[in-house]
Short mmCIF file of C-alpha atoms in Angstrom, two decimals:
data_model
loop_
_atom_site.label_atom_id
_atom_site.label_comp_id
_atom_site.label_asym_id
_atom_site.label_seq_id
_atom_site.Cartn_x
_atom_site.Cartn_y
_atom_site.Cartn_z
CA UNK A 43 60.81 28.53 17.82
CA UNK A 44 60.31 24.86 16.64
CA UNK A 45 63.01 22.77 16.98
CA UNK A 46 63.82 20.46 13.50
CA UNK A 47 65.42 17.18 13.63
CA UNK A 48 66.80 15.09 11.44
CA UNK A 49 64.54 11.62 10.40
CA UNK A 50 64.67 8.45 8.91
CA UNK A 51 61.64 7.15 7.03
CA UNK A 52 61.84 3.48 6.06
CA UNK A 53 59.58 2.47 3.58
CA UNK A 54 58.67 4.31 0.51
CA UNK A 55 55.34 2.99 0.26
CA UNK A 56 52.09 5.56 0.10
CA UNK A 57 52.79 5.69 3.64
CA UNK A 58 55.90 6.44 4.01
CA UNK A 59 56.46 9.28 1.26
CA UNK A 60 53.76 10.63 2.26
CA UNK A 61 54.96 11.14 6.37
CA UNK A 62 58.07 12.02 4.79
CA UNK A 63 56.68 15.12 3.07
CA UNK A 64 54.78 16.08 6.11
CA UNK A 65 57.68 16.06 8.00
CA UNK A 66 59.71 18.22 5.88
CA UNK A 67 57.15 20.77 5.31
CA UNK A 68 57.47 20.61 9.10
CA UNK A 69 60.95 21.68 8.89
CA UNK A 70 62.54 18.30 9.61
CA UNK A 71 65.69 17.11 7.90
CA UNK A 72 64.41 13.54 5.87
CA UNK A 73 66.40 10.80 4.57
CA UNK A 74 64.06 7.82 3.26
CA UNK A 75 65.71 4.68 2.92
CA UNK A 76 63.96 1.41 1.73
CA UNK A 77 63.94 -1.59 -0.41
CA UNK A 78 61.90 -0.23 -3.32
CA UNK A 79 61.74 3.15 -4.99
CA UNK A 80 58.72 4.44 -7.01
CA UNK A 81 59.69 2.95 -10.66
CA UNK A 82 60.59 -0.36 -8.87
CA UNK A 83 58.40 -3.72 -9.73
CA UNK A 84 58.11 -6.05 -6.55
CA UNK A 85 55.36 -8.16 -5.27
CA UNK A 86 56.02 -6.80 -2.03
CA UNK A 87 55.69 -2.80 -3.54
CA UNK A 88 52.00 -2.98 -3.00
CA UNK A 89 51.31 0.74 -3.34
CA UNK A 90 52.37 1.42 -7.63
CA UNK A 91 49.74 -1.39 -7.88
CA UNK A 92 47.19 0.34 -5.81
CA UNK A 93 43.91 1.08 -7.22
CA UNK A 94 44.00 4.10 -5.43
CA UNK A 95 40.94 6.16 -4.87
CA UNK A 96 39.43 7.18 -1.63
CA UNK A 97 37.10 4.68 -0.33
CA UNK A 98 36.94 4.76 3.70
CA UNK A 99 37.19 1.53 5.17
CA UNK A 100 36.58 3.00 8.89
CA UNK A 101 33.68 1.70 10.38
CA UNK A 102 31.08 3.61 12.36
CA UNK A 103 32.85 3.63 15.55
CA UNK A 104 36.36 4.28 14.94
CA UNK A 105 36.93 8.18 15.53
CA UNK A 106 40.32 7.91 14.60
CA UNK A 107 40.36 6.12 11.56
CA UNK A 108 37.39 8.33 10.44
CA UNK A 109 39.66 11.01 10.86
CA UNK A 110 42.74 10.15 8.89
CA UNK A 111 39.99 9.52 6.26
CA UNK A 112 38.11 12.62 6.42
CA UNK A 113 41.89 14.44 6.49
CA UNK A 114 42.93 12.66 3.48
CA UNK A 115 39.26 13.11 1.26
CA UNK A 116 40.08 17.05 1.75
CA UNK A 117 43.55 16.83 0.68
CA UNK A 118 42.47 14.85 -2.19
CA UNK A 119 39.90 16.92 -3.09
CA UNK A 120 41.89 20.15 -2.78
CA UNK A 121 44.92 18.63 -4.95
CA UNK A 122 42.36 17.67 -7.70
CA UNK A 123 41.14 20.89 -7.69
CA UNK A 124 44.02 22.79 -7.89
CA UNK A 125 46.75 20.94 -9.34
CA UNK A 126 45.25 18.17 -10.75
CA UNK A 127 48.23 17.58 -13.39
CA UNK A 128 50.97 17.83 -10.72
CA UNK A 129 49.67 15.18 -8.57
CA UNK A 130 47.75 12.59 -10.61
CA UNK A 131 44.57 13.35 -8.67
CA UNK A 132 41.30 13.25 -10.41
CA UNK A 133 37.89 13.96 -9.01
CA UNK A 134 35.03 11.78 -10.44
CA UNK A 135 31.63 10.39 -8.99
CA UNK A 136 32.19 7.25 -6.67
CA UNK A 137 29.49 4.29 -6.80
CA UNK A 138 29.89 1.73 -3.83
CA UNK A 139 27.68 -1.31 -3.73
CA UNK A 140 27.44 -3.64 -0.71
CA UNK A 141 25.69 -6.90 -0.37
CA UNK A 142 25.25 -6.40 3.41
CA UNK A 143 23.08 -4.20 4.97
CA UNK A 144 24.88 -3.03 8.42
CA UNK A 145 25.48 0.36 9.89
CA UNK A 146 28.30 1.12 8.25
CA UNK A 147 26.09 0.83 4.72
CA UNK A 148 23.09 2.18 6.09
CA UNK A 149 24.15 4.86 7.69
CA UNK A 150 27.46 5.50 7.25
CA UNK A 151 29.36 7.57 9.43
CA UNK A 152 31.01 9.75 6.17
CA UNK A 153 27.45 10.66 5.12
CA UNK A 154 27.52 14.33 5.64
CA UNK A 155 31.18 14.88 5.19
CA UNK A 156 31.66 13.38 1.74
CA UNK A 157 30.34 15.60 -1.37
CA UNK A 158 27.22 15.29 -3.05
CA UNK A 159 26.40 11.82 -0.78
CA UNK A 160 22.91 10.19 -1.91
CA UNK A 161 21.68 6.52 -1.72
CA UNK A 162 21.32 4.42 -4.68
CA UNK A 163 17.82 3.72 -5.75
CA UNK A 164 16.98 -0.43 -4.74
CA UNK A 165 15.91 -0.79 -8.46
CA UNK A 166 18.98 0.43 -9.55
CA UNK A 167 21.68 -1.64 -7.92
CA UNK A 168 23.40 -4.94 -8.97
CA UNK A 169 21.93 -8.67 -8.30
CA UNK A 170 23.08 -9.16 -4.92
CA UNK A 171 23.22 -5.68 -3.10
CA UNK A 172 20.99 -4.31 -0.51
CA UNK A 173 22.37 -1.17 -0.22
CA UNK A 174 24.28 1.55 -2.57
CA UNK A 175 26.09 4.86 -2.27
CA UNK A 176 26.71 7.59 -4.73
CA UNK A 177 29.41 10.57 -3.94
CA UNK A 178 32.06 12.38 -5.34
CA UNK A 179 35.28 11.23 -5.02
CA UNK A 180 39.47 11.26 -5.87
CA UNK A 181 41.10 9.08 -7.30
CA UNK A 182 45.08 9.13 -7.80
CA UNK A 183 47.46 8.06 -11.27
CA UNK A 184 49.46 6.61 -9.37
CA UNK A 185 56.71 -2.61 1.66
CA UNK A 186 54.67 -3.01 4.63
CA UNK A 187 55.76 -6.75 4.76
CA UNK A 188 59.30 -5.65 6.04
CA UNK A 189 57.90 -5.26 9.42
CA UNK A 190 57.86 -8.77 9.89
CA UNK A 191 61.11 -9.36 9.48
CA UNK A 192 63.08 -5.95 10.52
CA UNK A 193 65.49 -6.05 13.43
CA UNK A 194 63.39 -5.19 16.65
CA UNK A 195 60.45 -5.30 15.48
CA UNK A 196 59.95 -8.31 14.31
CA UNK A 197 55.73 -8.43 14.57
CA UNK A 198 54.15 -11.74 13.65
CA UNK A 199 51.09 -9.79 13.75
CA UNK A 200 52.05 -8.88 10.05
CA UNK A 201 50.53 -10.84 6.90
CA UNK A 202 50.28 -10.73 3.09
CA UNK A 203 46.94 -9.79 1.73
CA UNK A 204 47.43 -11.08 -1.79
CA UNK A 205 45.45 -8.53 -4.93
CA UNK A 206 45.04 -9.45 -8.02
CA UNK A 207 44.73 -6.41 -10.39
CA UNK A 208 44.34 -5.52 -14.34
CA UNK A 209 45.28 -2.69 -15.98
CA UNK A 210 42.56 -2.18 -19.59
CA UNK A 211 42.28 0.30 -21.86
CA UNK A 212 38.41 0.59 -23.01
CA UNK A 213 37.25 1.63 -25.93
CA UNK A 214 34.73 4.16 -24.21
CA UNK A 215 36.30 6.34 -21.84
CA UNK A 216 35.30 5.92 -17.80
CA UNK A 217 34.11 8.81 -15.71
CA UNK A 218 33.68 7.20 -12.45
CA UNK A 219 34.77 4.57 -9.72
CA UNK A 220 32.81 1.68 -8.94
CA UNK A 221 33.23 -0.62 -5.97
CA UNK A 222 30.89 -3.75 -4.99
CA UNK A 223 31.14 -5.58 -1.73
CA UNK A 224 30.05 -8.79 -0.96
CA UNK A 225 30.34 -12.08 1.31
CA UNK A 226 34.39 -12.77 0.91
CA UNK A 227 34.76 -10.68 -2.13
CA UNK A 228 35.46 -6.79 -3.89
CA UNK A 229 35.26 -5.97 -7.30
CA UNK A 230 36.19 -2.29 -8.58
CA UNK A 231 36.55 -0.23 -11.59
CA UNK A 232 38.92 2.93 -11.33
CA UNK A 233 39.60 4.76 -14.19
CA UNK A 234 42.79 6.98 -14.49
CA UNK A 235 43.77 9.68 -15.63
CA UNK A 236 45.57 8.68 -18.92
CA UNK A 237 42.33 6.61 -20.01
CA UNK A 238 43.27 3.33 -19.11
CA UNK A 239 41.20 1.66 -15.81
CA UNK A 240 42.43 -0.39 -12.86
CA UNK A 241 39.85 -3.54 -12.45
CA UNK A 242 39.84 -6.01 -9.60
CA UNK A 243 40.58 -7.80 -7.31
CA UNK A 244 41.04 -10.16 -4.51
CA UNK A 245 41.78 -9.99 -0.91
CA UNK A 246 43.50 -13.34 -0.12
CA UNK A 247 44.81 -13.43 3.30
CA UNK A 248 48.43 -15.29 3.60
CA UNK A 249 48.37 -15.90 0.09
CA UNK A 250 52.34 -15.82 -0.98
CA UNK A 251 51.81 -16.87 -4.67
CA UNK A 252 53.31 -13.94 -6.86
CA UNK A 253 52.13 -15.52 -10.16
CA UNK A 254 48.91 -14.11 -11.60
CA UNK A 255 45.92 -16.28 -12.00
CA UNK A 256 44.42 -16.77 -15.47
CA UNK A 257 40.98 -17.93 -13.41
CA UNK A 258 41.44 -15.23 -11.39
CA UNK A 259 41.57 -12.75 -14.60
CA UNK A 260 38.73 -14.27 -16.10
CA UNK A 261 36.49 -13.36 -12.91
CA UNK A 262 37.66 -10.31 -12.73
CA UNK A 263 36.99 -9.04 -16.06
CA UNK A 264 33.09 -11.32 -16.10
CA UNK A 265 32.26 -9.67 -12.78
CA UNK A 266 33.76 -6.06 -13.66
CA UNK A 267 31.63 -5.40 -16.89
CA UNK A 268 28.20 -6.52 -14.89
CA UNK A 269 29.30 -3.26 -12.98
CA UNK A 270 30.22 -1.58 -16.06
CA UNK A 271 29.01 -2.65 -19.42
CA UNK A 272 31.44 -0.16 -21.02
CA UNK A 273 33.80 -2.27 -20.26
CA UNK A 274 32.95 -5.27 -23.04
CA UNK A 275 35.40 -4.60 -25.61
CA UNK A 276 38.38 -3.41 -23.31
CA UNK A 277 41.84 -4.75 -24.47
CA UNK A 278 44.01 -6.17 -21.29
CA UNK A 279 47.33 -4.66 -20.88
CA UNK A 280 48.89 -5.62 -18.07
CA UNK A 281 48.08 -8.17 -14.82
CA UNK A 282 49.60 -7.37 -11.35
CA UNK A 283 49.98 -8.92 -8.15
CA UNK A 284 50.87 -7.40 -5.55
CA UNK A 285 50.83 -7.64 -1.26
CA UNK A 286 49.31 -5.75 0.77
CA UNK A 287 50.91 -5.09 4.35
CA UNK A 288 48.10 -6.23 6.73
CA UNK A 289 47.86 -6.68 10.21
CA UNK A 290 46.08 -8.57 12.87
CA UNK A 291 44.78 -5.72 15.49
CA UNK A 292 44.86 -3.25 12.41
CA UNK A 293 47.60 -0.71 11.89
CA UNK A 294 50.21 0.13 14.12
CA UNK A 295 51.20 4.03 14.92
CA UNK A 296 53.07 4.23 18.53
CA UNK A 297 56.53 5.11 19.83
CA UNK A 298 59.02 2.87 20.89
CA UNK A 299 62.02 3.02 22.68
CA UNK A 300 65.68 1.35 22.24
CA UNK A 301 68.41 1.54 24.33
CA UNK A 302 72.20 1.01 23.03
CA UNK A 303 70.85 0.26 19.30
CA UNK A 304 74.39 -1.41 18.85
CA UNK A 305 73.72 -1.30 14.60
CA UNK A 306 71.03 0.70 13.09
CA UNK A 307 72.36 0.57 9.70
CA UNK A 308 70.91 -3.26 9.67
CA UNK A 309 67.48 -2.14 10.86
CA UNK A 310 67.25 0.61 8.02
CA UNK A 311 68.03 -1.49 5.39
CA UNK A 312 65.15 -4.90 6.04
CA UNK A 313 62.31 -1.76 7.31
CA UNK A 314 59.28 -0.51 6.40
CA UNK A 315 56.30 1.94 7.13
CA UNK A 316 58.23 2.51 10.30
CA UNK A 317 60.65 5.29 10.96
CA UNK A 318 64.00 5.68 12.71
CA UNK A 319 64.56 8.68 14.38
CA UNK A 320 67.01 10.73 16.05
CA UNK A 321 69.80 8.21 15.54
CA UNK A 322 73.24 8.66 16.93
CA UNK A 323 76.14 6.00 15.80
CA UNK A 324 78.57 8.14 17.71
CA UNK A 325 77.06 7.78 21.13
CA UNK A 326 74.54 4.79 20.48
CA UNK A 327 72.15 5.79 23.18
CA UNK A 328 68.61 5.87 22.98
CA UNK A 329 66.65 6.05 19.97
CA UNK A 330 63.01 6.64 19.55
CA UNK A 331 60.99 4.52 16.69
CA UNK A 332 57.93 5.89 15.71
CA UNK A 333 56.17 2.60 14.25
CA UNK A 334 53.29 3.16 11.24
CA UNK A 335 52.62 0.06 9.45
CA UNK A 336 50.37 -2.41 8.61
CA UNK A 337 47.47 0.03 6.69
CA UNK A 338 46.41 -2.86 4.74
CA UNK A 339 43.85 -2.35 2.21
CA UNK A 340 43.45 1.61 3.13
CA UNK A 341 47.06 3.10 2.42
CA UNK A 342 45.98 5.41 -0.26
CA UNK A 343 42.71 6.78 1.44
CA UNK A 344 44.22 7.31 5.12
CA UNK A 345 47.65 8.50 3.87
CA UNK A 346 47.57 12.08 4.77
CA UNK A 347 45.63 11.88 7.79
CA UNK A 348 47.18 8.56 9.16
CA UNK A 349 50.95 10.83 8.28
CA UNK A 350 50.17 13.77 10.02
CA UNK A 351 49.03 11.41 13.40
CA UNK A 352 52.55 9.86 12.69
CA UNK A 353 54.12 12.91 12.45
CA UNK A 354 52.77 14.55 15.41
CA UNK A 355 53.51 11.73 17.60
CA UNK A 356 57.07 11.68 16.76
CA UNK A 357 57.30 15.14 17.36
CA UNK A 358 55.67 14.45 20.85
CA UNK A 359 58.37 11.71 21.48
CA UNK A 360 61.10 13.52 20.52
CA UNK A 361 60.62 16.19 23.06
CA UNK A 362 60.01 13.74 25.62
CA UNK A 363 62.32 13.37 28.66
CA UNK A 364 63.02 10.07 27.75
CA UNK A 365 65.76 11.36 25.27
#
């Protein structure tokens, strides 16, 4: 018989809802504590401003990434199919244009796994790409930073990727998701559910500045409708800027120890994508921290793969003989 324990999730970020479900459909008692709620508006709340469709980011030779990717496509794909209402998801034909011709564009690991892959005709991409891909994909209606500062942890490694984001609502209504990659930029379209379409963005490393850019608006929209020309006469409704949780080395999923944790109340409170578990205020022994944080730019599209990997090796730690 499995053995259920209770957990603390800190953080309730893409990340760290979703490792919170998987753990109680495990059977585990959850309590998730953090700074912002869903409903909340924050800078540092990156995931409500997420684009949020599944684009993989893991490169050719990364089996593990790939994996959390390829785990979190299916899921995707399965919710859209069959509940489609209760979860926001929406399937819809992904378009993703790159500038540079590598082997992550030109032969891309996700290839065969993805649906109804095929590569864009050269005639038919934008001025500047060498290479295009055409597939079906999800897309979801839809505080990482705390890392950096929370008790223990404490990992300089951490650092704000600033977006910039807009929220339209065209006149013609937009049946796909369209990404294009280039030399120090990323421009998207990603249409929801409720008609209205996220367009973007930036990826500005260190960048603290909460305010939104008017420049940085203008760009977006002039470089958005070359991708989509449906887009001309779409009415603005709402700029966000938001951080994403990055990390130099890439994310961080391993267990740690503490001995004679003196006040975990404090670390709860200042966390993030990390999780507290097996936590005893009586004794104030050991306690194991499973540490996931620092997804950057791929939250949304590794979330159910990167949660059951958490999951797992929390489970692992807490039948250790180390506790």
């Amino acid at each position: 018989m499995k053995t259920s324990h209770d957990v603390v999730v800190l953080g309730a970020g893409v990340a760290g809802l979703t490792t919170a479900l998987v753990l109680k459909q495990r059977g585990h008692g959850v309590t998730i504590v953090a700074q912002s709620m869903p409903g909340d508006e924050s800078t540092d709340y990156a995931s409500p401003r997420a684009g949020a469709h599944w684009r993989t980011m893991a490169p050719n030779d990364n089996r593990l990434l790939q994996d959390f990717d390829k785990c979190s496509y299916e899921k995707f794909l399965e919710f859209g199919r069959t509940m489609p209402t209760d979860t926001g998801v929406v399937i819809v034909p992904g378009i993703d244009y790159y500038d540079n011709a590598i082997p992550e564009t030109e032969d891309p690991w996700f290839k065969e796994m993805v649906k109804n892959f095929a590569f864009i005709p050269t005639n038919k991409l934008p001025k500047g790409a060498k290479v295009g891909h055409s597939y079906t994909t999800g897309m979801v209606n839809c505080t990482g930073l705390g890392a950096r500062q929370l008790g223990g942890v404490q990992d300089a490694a951490m650092f704000p990727t600033r977006g910039q984001t807009l929220i339209v609502q065209p006149t013609t209504p937009i049946r796909k998701t369209i990404t294009h990659i280039g030399n120090g930029f990323i421009h998207y379209v990603i249409p929801r559910s409720d008609g209205t379409v996220v367009l973007g963005g930036t990826s500005q490393p260190n960048n603290f500045d909460p305010n939104p850019q008017q420049e940085t608006t203008q760009k977006i929209l002039q470089e958005t409708v070359l991708l989509c020309p449906e887009l001309k006469s779409c009415s603005v409704l709402k700029i966000s800027v938001g951080f994403r949780p990055s990390r130099q080395g890439g994310v961080r999923i391993e267990n740690q120890y503490y001995g004679k944790f003196k006040d975990p109340c404090i670390a709860i409170i200042h966390a993030s994508y990390t999780m507290i578990s097996k936590i005893d205020t009586a004794k104030q022994t050991k306690i194991l921290v499973t540490h996931a944080y620092g997804h950057g730019g791929f939250g949304f599209q590794s979330s159910w793969g990167a949660s059951a990997y958490t999951a797992d090796l929390l489970e692992r730690g807490l039948h250790s003989s180390k506790l």
